[in-house]
GROMACS .gro file of C-alpha atoms in nm:
model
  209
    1UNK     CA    1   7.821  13.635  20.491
    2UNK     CA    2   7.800  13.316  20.708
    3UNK     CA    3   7.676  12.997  20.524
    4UNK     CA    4   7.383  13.006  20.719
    5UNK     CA    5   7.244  13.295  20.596
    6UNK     CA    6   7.346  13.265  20.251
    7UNK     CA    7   7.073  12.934  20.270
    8UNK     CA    8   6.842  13.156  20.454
    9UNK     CA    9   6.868  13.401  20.124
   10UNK     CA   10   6.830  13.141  19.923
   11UNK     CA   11   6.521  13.002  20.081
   12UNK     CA   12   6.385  13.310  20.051
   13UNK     CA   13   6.419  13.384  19.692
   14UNK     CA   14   6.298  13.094  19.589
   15UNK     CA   15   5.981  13.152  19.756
   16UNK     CA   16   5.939  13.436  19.599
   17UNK     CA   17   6.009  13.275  19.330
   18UNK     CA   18   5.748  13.042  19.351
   19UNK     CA   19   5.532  13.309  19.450
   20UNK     CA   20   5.564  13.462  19.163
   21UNK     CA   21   5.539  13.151  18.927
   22UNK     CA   22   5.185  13.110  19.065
   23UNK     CA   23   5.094  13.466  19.046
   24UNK     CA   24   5.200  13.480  18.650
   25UNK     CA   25   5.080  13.132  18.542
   26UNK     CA   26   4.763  13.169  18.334
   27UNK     CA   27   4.511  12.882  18.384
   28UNK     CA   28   4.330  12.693  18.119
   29UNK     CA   29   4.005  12.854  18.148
   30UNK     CA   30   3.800  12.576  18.104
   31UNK     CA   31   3.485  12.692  18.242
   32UNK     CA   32   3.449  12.940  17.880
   33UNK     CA   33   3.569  12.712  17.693
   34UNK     CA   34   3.275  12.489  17.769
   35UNK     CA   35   3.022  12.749  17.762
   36UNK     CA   36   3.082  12.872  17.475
   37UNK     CA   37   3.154  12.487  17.291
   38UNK     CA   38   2.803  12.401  17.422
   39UNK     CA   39   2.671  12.701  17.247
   40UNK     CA   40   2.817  12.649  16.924
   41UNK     CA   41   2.697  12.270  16.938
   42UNK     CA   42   2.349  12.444  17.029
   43UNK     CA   43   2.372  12.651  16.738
   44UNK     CA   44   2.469  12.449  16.440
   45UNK     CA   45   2.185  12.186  16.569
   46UNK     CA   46   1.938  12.459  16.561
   47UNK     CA   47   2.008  12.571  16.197
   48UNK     CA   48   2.048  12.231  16.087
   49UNK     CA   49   1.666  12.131  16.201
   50UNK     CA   50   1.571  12.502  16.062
   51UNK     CA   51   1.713  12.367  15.681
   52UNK     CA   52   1.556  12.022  15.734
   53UNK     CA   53   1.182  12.214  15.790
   54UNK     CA   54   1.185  12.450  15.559
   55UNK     CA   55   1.315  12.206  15.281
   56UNK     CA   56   1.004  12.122  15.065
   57UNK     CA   57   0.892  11.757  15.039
   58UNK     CA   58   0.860  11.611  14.706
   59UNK     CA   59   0.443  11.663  14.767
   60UNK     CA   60   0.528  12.044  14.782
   61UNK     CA   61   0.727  12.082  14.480
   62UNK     CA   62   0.438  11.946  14.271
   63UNK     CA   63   0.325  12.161  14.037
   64UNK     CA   64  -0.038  12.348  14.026
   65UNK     CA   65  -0.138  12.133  13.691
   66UNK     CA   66  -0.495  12.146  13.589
   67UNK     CA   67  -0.607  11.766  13.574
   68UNK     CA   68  -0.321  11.630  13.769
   69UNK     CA   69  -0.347  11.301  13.972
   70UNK     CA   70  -0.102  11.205  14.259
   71UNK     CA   71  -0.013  10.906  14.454
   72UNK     CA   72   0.197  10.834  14.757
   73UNK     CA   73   0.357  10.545  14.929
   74UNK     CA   74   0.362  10.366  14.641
   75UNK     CA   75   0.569  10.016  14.684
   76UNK     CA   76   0.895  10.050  14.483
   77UNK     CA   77   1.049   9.646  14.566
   78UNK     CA   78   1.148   9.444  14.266
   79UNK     CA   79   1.001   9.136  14.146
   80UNK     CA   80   1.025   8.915  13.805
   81UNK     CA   81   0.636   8.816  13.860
   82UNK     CA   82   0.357   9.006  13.662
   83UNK     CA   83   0.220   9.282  13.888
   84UNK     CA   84  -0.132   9.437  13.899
   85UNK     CA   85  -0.179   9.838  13.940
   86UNK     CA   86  -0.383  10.026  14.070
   87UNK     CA   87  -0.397  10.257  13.737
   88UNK     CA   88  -0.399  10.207  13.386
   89UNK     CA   89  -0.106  10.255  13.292
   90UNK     CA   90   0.053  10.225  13.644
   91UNK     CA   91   0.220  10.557  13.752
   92UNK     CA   92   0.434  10.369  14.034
   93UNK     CA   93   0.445  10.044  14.268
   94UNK     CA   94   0.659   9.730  14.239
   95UNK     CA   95   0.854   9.673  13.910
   96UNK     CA   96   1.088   9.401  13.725
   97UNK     CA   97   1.480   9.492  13.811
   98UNK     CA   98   1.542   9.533  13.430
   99UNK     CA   99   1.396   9.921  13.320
  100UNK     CA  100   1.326  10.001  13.042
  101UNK     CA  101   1.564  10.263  12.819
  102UNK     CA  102   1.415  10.586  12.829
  103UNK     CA  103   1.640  10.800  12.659
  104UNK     CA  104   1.457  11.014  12.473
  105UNK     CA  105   1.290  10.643  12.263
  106UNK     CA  106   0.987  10.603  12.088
  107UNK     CA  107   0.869  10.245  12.104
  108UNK     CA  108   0.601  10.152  11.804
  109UNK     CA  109   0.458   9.870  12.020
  110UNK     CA  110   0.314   9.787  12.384
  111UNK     CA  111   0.559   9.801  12.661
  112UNK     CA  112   0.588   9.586  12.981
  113UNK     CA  113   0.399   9.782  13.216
  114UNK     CA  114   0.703   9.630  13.511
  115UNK     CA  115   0.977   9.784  13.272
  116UNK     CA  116   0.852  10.120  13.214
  117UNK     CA  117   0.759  10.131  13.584
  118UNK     CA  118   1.115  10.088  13.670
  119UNK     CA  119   1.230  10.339  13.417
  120UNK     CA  120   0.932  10.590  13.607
  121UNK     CA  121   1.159  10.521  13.953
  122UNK     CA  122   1.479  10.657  13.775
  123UNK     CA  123   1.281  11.018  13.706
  124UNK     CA  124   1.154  10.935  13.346
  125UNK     CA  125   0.825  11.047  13.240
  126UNK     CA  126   0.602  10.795  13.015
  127UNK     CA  127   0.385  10.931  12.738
  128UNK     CA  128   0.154  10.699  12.644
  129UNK     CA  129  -0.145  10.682  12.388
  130UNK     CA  130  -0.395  10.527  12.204
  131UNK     CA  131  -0.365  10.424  11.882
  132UNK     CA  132  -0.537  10.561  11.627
  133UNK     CA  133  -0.390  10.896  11.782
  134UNK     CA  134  -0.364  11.132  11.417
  135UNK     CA  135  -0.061  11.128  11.351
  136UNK     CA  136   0.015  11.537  11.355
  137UNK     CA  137  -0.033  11.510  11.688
  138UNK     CA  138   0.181  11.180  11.747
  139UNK     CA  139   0.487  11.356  11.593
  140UNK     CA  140   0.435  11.623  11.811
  141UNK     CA  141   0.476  11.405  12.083
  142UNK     CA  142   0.757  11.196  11.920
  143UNK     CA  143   0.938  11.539  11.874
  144UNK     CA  144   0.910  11.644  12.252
  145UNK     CA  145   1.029  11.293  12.346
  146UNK     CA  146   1.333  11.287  12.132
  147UNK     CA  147   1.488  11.565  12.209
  148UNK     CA  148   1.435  11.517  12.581
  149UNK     CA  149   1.633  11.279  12.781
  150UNK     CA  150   1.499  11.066  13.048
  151UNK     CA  151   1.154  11.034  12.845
  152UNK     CA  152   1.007  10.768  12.619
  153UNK     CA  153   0.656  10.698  12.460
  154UNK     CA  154   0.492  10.388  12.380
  155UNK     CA  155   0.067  10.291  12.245
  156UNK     CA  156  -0.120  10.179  12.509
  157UNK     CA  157  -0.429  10.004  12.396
  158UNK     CA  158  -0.657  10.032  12.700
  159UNK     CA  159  -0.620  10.406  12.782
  160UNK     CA  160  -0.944  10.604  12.847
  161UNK     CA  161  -0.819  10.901  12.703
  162UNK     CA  162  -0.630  10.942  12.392
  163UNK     CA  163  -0.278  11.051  12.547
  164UNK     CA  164  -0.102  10.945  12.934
  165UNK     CA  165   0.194  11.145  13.096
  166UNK     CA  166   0.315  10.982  13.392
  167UNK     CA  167   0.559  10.998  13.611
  168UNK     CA  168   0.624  10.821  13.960
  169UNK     CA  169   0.310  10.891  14.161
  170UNK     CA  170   0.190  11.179  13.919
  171UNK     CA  171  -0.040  11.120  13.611
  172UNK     CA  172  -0.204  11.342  13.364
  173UNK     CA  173  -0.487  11.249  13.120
  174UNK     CA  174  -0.509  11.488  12.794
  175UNK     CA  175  -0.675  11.500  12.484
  176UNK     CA  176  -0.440  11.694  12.284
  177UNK     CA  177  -0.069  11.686  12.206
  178UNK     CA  178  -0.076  12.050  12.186
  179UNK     CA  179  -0.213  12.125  12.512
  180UNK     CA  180   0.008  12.336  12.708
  181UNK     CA  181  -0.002  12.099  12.985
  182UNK     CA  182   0.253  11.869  12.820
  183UNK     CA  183   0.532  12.082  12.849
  184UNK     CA  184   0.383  12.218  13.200
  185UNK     CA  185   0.445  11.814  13.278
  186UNK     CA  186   0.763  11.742  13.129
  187UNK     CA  187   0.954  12.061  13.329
  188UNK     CA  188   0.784  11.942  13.629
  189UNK     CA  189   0.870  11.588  13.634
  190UNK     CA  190   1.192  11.461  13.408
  191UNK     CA  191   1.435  11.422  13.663
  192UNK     CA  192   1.212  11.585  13.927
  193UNK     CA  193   1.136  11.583  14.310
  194UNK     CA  194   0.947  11.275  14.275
  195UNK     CA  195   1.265  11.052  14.143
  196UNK     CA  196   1.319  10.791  14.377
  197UNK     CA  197   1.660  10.728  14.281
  198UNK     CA  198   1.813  11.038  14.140
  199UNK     CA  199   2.122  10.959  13.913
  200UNK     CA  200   1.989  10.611  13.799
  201UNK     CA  201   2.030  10.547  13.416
  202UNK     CA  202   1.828  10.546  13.181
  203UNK     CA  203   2.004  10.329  12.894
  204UNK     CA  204   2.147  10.032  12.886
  205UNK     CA  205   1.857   9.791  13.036
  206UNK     CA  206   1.592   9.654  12.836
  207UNK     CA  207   1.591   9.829  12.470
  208UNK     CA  208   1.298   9.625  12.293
  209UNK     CA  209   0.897   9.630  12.401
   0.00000   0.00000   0.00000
């Protein structure tokens, strides 16, 4: 075979060759890949905003309790200054940055209405009374709080009604330590929906009224 045609073979095999490389090269197929990107993206954001809605707000989760009184917006800003609230005792709104311990204590005296308000922000409930309560029904009370964390109970001189549960922007008024109510309160609220900073202590701070 003459050299010429042995580069005429040549040229022609590697044309096919190249041929045949384009033929059996797969393409990226970008144009799925996009589609079906887009549609996951689509997807996740459309059950994300699904869980967000159908996630009850803290106004939801309240309890149906007989007698119950709410409030929301309530400031929560810290300040050493005496502060005046809206309720006697407060059930929320701007407080000292020391809380007060609320482990389960029961405090023979008056507390700071700033303190306890603090402690309230960290998910504690606040039993409060007035004296002269008899006192089978103040160790009822004093039994519930002590064996219950994230609770404490103090006299209150200038209540209307002879016992107080509150927690942040929910108060109930009762007239009884054995009304079923209390416990209703305490499940509802220690620790509950309405905590505005879940995982806060509630020890070490202030330890005296």
């Amino acid at each position: 075979m003459s050299k010429s045609a042995r580069n005429k073979n040549a040229r022609n095999t590697h044309a096919r060759g190249a041929r045949q490389n384009a033929l059996t090269q797969r393409e990226t197929p970008w144009g799925p890949i996009v589609f079906f990107t887009v549609v996951g993206l689509v997807a996740v954001l459309a059950i994300g905003y699904a869980f967000v809605q159908s996630r009850p707000s803290s106004a939801d989760d309240r309890p149906s309790i007989a007698g119950l009184v709410t409030k929301d917006d309530l400031d929560s800003g810290h300040t050493s200054a005496a502060v005046k609230y809206a309720t006697d005792p407060p059930m929320g709104g701007d407080h000292h940055p020391t809380w007060q311990n609320c482990n389960g204590r029961v405090y023979d005296a008056a507390l700071r209405n700033e303190n306890a308000v603090h402690s309230l922000e960290h998910g504690a409930v606040w039993i409060t009374y007035r004296p002269g309560l008899p006192a089978a029904q103040l160790d009822v009370l004093k039994g519930k709080v002590t064996r219950t964390d994230y609770t404490f109970m103090s006299p209150y001189p200038s209540l209307d009604s002879p016992i107080v549960l509150s927690a942040w922007g929910n108060q109930l008024k009762i007239d009884d330590a054995s009304d079923p109510r209390v416990d209703k309160f305490l499940r509802a609220f220690v620790k509950g929906p309405q905590t505005l900073e879940p995982g806060a202590p509630c020890d070490g701070a202030k330890d005296t009224p």
